[in-house]
Amino acid sequence: MRYISTRGGIAPVAFMEAVLMGLSTDGGLLLPESMPRADNGMVADWRDRVAANRLSYQELAFDILSLFISDIPAQDLKSLIDRSYSTFAHSEITPVIHKDGVYILELFHGPTLAFKDVALQFLGNVFAYILGKSGGCMNILGATSGDTGSAAIYGVRGKERINIFILHPHKRVSPVQELQMTTVLDANVFNLALRGTFDDGQAIVKKIFNDIPFKTKHHLGAINSINWARILAQVVYYVYAWLKVTNRGPGLQVDFSVPTGNFGDIFAGYIAKRLLAGQRIRRLILATNENDLLTRFVLHGDYSMSTVVPTTSPSMDIQVASNFERYLYYLNGEDPEKTRRQIEDFIKTGRLAFTETLLKEVRDDFASKSVSQRQTNDTIKSLHAATGYVLDPHTAVGVNAAFALQDDAVPVICLATAHPAKFGDAVEAAIGKPPELPASIRDLATKKSRCEIIEADAKRVKDFIAAHAIQS
Ligand SMILES: *Cc1c(COP(=O)(O)O)cnc(C)c1O
């Protein structure tokens, strides 16, 4: 399998090169040259093995990833997958449970208790594998508002040939988020607390990546949500959950409800839908909080920017979804020219409009709802009252949309993207008591931590990187 750009400006590349590239050099996003399908024999085999309780998450991951990766030998890919999921606290990796009429796919059993671990544990191992082969090294640089930083750090901690530099706004991330990052004491991990905001951090990272000589000299790498390996790793749990639920349930079809920010997770669902030849995943429910750009797109064909409102589900407080261009490419009938023009238009005007014909196609794949703060709160409260199960606010947005949009025809599987203990204040406001803390969070406060407090200034950050970068 080779990878192409949504904007058509590169010669096709193999998987490992696509992973190193991250963003395509023409500014587009990478996608498989052709869309693989799980054939009937493969699906029948999975079904038999699930029915006999003999299909592990890792085995399914290997079968699926093999359809997309042809430049890593099978044994190596197997061990990459095994290593990536050995850090999860649940033997099923992403178990599905059933509560009050909805299925909940728990994606938060990784080391930082959010679904980003599923992708970043894999990406970290893939980076280390590629660098081991090439003999190169990489200095990863990223800015975080809280969640991605810790998942990225846990993805590469202790790995040879990789150093990681994560910028977070000093005292503007939650205490748990801060400690999840700063208590990782591996020598290759550098936390920089900026005296400034998240936007300052992002601007500094952008500036440094635009300094091409600096970037080249220090082999800077990114770990953001547009990396194809992240999307790919997320395809697996959709298929896993579909197999588990339809094994027990009546019909063969399911819907998924996905709390959405950057459109990465739900785009993985779209790939899974096409992998399973369309009819097995009926539709994807795109759940947004009050930052509803994507909901306006699905409901009205109106893809237009407005300002970001802060909510209790901060990882979804996003206006422009960085992975949307991937879906746009398919919606455009895989036309890179048209996609490039639309993105240029969007950058100029801040909006895109879609015709009814295209919207019909969108609505074959997606339903959508924007969920208010109050509704999010009520959903946490009512599910807790009915079942004792505690949702985090991101998951609650998805569960609310699922209840609103479900019909009797097929079961809905709601993606649980974070453990409630990560967002304890919002949960306590909803149910009147703090969520139970898992051991990994309980112990944080007593651990040693390491962090560099630094002015929000690109020059200072560059000096720090130059002094601590790994060299080949
Ligand atoms: C990142 C994140 C999301 C949004 O996922 P996207 O892939 O950006 O759409 C939802 N919930 C949580 C907890 C997250 O960390």
CSV table of N, CA, C and O and ligand atoms in Angstrom, one decimal, residues 113-116 147-148 225 230 234 258-266 294 313 315-316 318 323 392 394-395 416-419 423, ligand 1:
chain,number,residue,atom,x,y,z
A,113,LEU,N,-5.0,7.6,30.4
A,113,LEU,CA,-6.5,7.5,30.6
A,113,LEU,C,-7.3,8.3,29.6
A,113,LEU,O,-8.4,8.7,29.9
A,114,ALA,N,-6.8,8.4,28.4
A,114,ALA,CA,-7.6,9.0,27.3
A,114,ALA,C,-7.4,8.2,26.0
A,114,ALA,O,-6.4,7.5,25.9
A,115,PHE,N,-8.3,8.3,25.1
A,115,PHE,CA,-8.3,7.5,23.9
A,115,PHE,C,-7.1,7.8,23.0
A,115,PHE,O,-6.7,6.9,22.2
A,116,LYS,N,-6.4,8.9,23.2
A,116,LYS,CA,-5.3,9.2,22.4
A,116,LYS,C,-4.1,8.3,22.6
A,116,LYS,O,-3.3,8.1,21.7
A,147,ASP,N,-4.2,17.4,27.2
A,147,ASP,CA,-4.4,16.0,27.0
A,147,ASP,C,-3.4,15.3,26.0
A,147,ASP,O,-2.8,14.3,26.3
A,148,THR,N,-3.1,15.9,24.9
A,148,THR,CA,-2.3,15.3,23.9
A,148,THR,C,-0.8,15.2,24.4
A,148,THR,O,-0.1,14.2,24.1
A,225,SER,N,-2.3,15.4,15.4
A,225,SER,CA,-3.4,14.4,15.1
A,225,SER,C,-3.5,14.2,13.6
A,225,SER,O,-4.4,13.4,13.2
A,230,ARG,N,-1.8,7.5,13.4
A,230,ARG,CA,-2.7,7.7,14.4
A,230,ARG,C,-4.1,7.3,14.0
A,230,ARG,O,-4.8,6.6,14.7
A,234,GLN,N,-6.6,3.8,15.1
A,234,GLN,CA,-8.0,4.0,15.7
A,234,GLN,C,-9.0,3.2,14.9
A,234,GLN,O,-10.1,3.0,15.4
A,258,VAL,N,-19.6,9.5,18.2
A,258,VAL,CA,-18.2,9.9,18.4
A,258,VAL,C,-18.1,11.3,18.9
A,258,VAL,O,-18.4,12.2,18.1
A,259,PRO,N,-17.6,11.6,20.1
A,259,PRO,CA,-17.4,12.9,20.5
A,259,PRO,C,-16.2,13.5,19.7
A,259,PRO,O,-15.1,13.0,19.7
A,260,THR,N,-16.5,14.6,19.0
A,260,THR,CA,-15.6,15.0,17.9
A,260,THR,C,-15.0,16.4,18.1
A,260,THR,O,-15.7,17.3,18.5
A,261,GLY,N,-13.7,16.5,17.8
A,261,GLY,CA,-13.0,17.8,17.9
A,261,GLY,C,-12.3,18.0,16.5
A,261,GLY,O,-12.8,18.7,15.6
A,262,ASN,N,-11.2,17.3,16.4
A,262,ASN,CA,-10.4,17.5,15.2
A,262,ASN,C,-10.8,16.6,14.0
A,262,ASN,O,-10.1,16.5,13.0
A,263,PHE,N,-11.8,15.8,14.2
A,263,PHE,CA,-12.3,14.9,13.2
A,263,PHE,C,-11.4,13.7,12.9
A,263,PHE,O,-11.6,13.0,11.9
A,264,GLY,N,-10.4,13.5,13.8
A,264,GLY,CA,-9.5,12.3,13.6
A,264,GLY,C,-10.2,11.0,14.0
A,264,GLY,O,-10.2,10.1,13.2
A,265,ASP,N,-10.8,11.0,15.2
A,265,ASP,CA,-11.4,9.7,15.6
A,265,ASP,C,-12.5,9.3,14.7
A,265,ASP,O,-12.6,8.2,14.3
A,266,ILE,N,-13.4,10.2,14.4
A,266,ILE,CA,-14.6,9.9,13.6
A,266,ILE,C,-14.1,9.5,12.1
A,266,ILE,O,-14.8,8.7,11.5
A,294,LEU,N,-18.8,21.4,12.8
A,294,LEU,CA,-19.0,20.2,12.1
A,294,LEU,C,-20.5,19.8,12.1
A,294,LEU,O,-21.0,19.2,11.1
A,313,SER,N,-15.7,20.1,28.0
A,313,SER,CA,-15.1,19.1,27.2
A,313,SER,C,-14.0,19.7,26.4
A,313,SER,O,-14.1,19.9,25.2
A,315,SER,N,-11.1,19.1,25.1
A,315,SER,CA,-10.4,18.5,24.0
A,315,SER,C,-11.3,18.6,22.7
A,315,SER,O,-10.8,18.2,21.6
A,316,MET,N,-12.5,19.1,22.8
A,316,MET,CA,-13.3,19.3,21.6
A,316,MET,C,-13.6,20.8,21.4
A,316,MET,O,-14.5,21.1,20.6
A,318,ILE,N,-12.8,23.2,19.5
A,318,ILE,CA,-12.0,23.4,18.3
A,318,ILE,C,-13.0,23.9,17.3
A,318,ILE,O,-14.1,23.5,17.2
A,323,ASN,N,-8.5,17.3,10.5
A,323,ASN,CA,-8.6,16.1,9.6
A,323,ASN,C,-9.7,16.1,8.6
A,323,ASN,O,-9.9,15.2,7.8
A,392,ASP,N,-17.3,10.7,31.5
A,392,ASP,CA,-16.5,12.0,31.5
A,392,ASP,C,-17.3,13.0,30.6
A,392,ASP,O,-18.1,12.5,29.8
A,394,HIS,N,-16.6,14.6,27.8
A,394,HIS,CA,-16.5,14.3,26.4
A,394,HIS,C,-17.4,13.2,25.9
A,394,HIS,O,-18.2,13.3,25.0
A,395,THR,N,-17.3,12.1,26.7
A,395,THR,CA,-18.1,10.9,26.4
A,395,THR,C,-19.6,11.3,26.5
A,395,THR,O,-20.4,10.8,25.8
A,416,ALA,N,-16.2,6.1,24.5
A,416,ALA,CA,-15.8,6.8,25.8
A,416,ALA,C,-14.4,7.2,25.7
A,416,ALA,O,-13.4,6.3,25.7
A,417,THR,N,-14.1,8.5,25.5
A,417,THR,CA,-12.8,8.9,25.0
A,417,THR,C,-11.9,9.3,26.2
A,417,THR,O,-10.7,9.5,26.0
A,418,ALA,N,-12.4,9.5,27.4
A,418,ALA,CA,-11.6,9.8,28.5
A,418,ALA,C,-12.2,9.2,29.8
A,418,ALA,O,-13.4,9.0,29.9
A,419,HIS,N,-11.3,8.9,30.8
A,419,HIS,CA,-11.7,8.4,32.1
A,419,HIS,C,-12.3,9.6,32.9
A,419,HIS,O,-11.7,10.7,32.8
A,423,PHE,N,-11.4,14.5,34.4
A,423,PHE,CA,-12.2,15.8,34.4
A,423,PHE,C,-13.0,15.8,35.6
A,423,PHE,O,-14.2,16.0,35.6
B,1,LIG,C1,-8.9,14.5,21.4
B,1,LIG,C2,-10.1,14.2,22.2
B,1,LIG,C3,-11.4,14.2,21.5
B,1,LIG,C4,-11.6,14.6,20.1
B,1,LIG,O1,-11.1,13.7,19.2
B,1,LIG,P1,-10.8,14.1,17.6
B,1,LIG,O2,-10.0,13.0,17.0
B,1,LIG,O3,-9.9,15.4,17.8
B,1,LIG,O4,-12.1,14.4,17.0
B,1,LIG,C5,-12.5,13.8,22.3
B,1,LIG,N1,-12.4,13.4,23.6
B,1,LIG,C6,-11.2,13.4,24.2
B,1,LIG,C7,-11.2,13.1,25.7
B,1,LIG,C8,-10.0,13.8,23.5
B,1,LIG,O5,-8.9,13.8,24.2
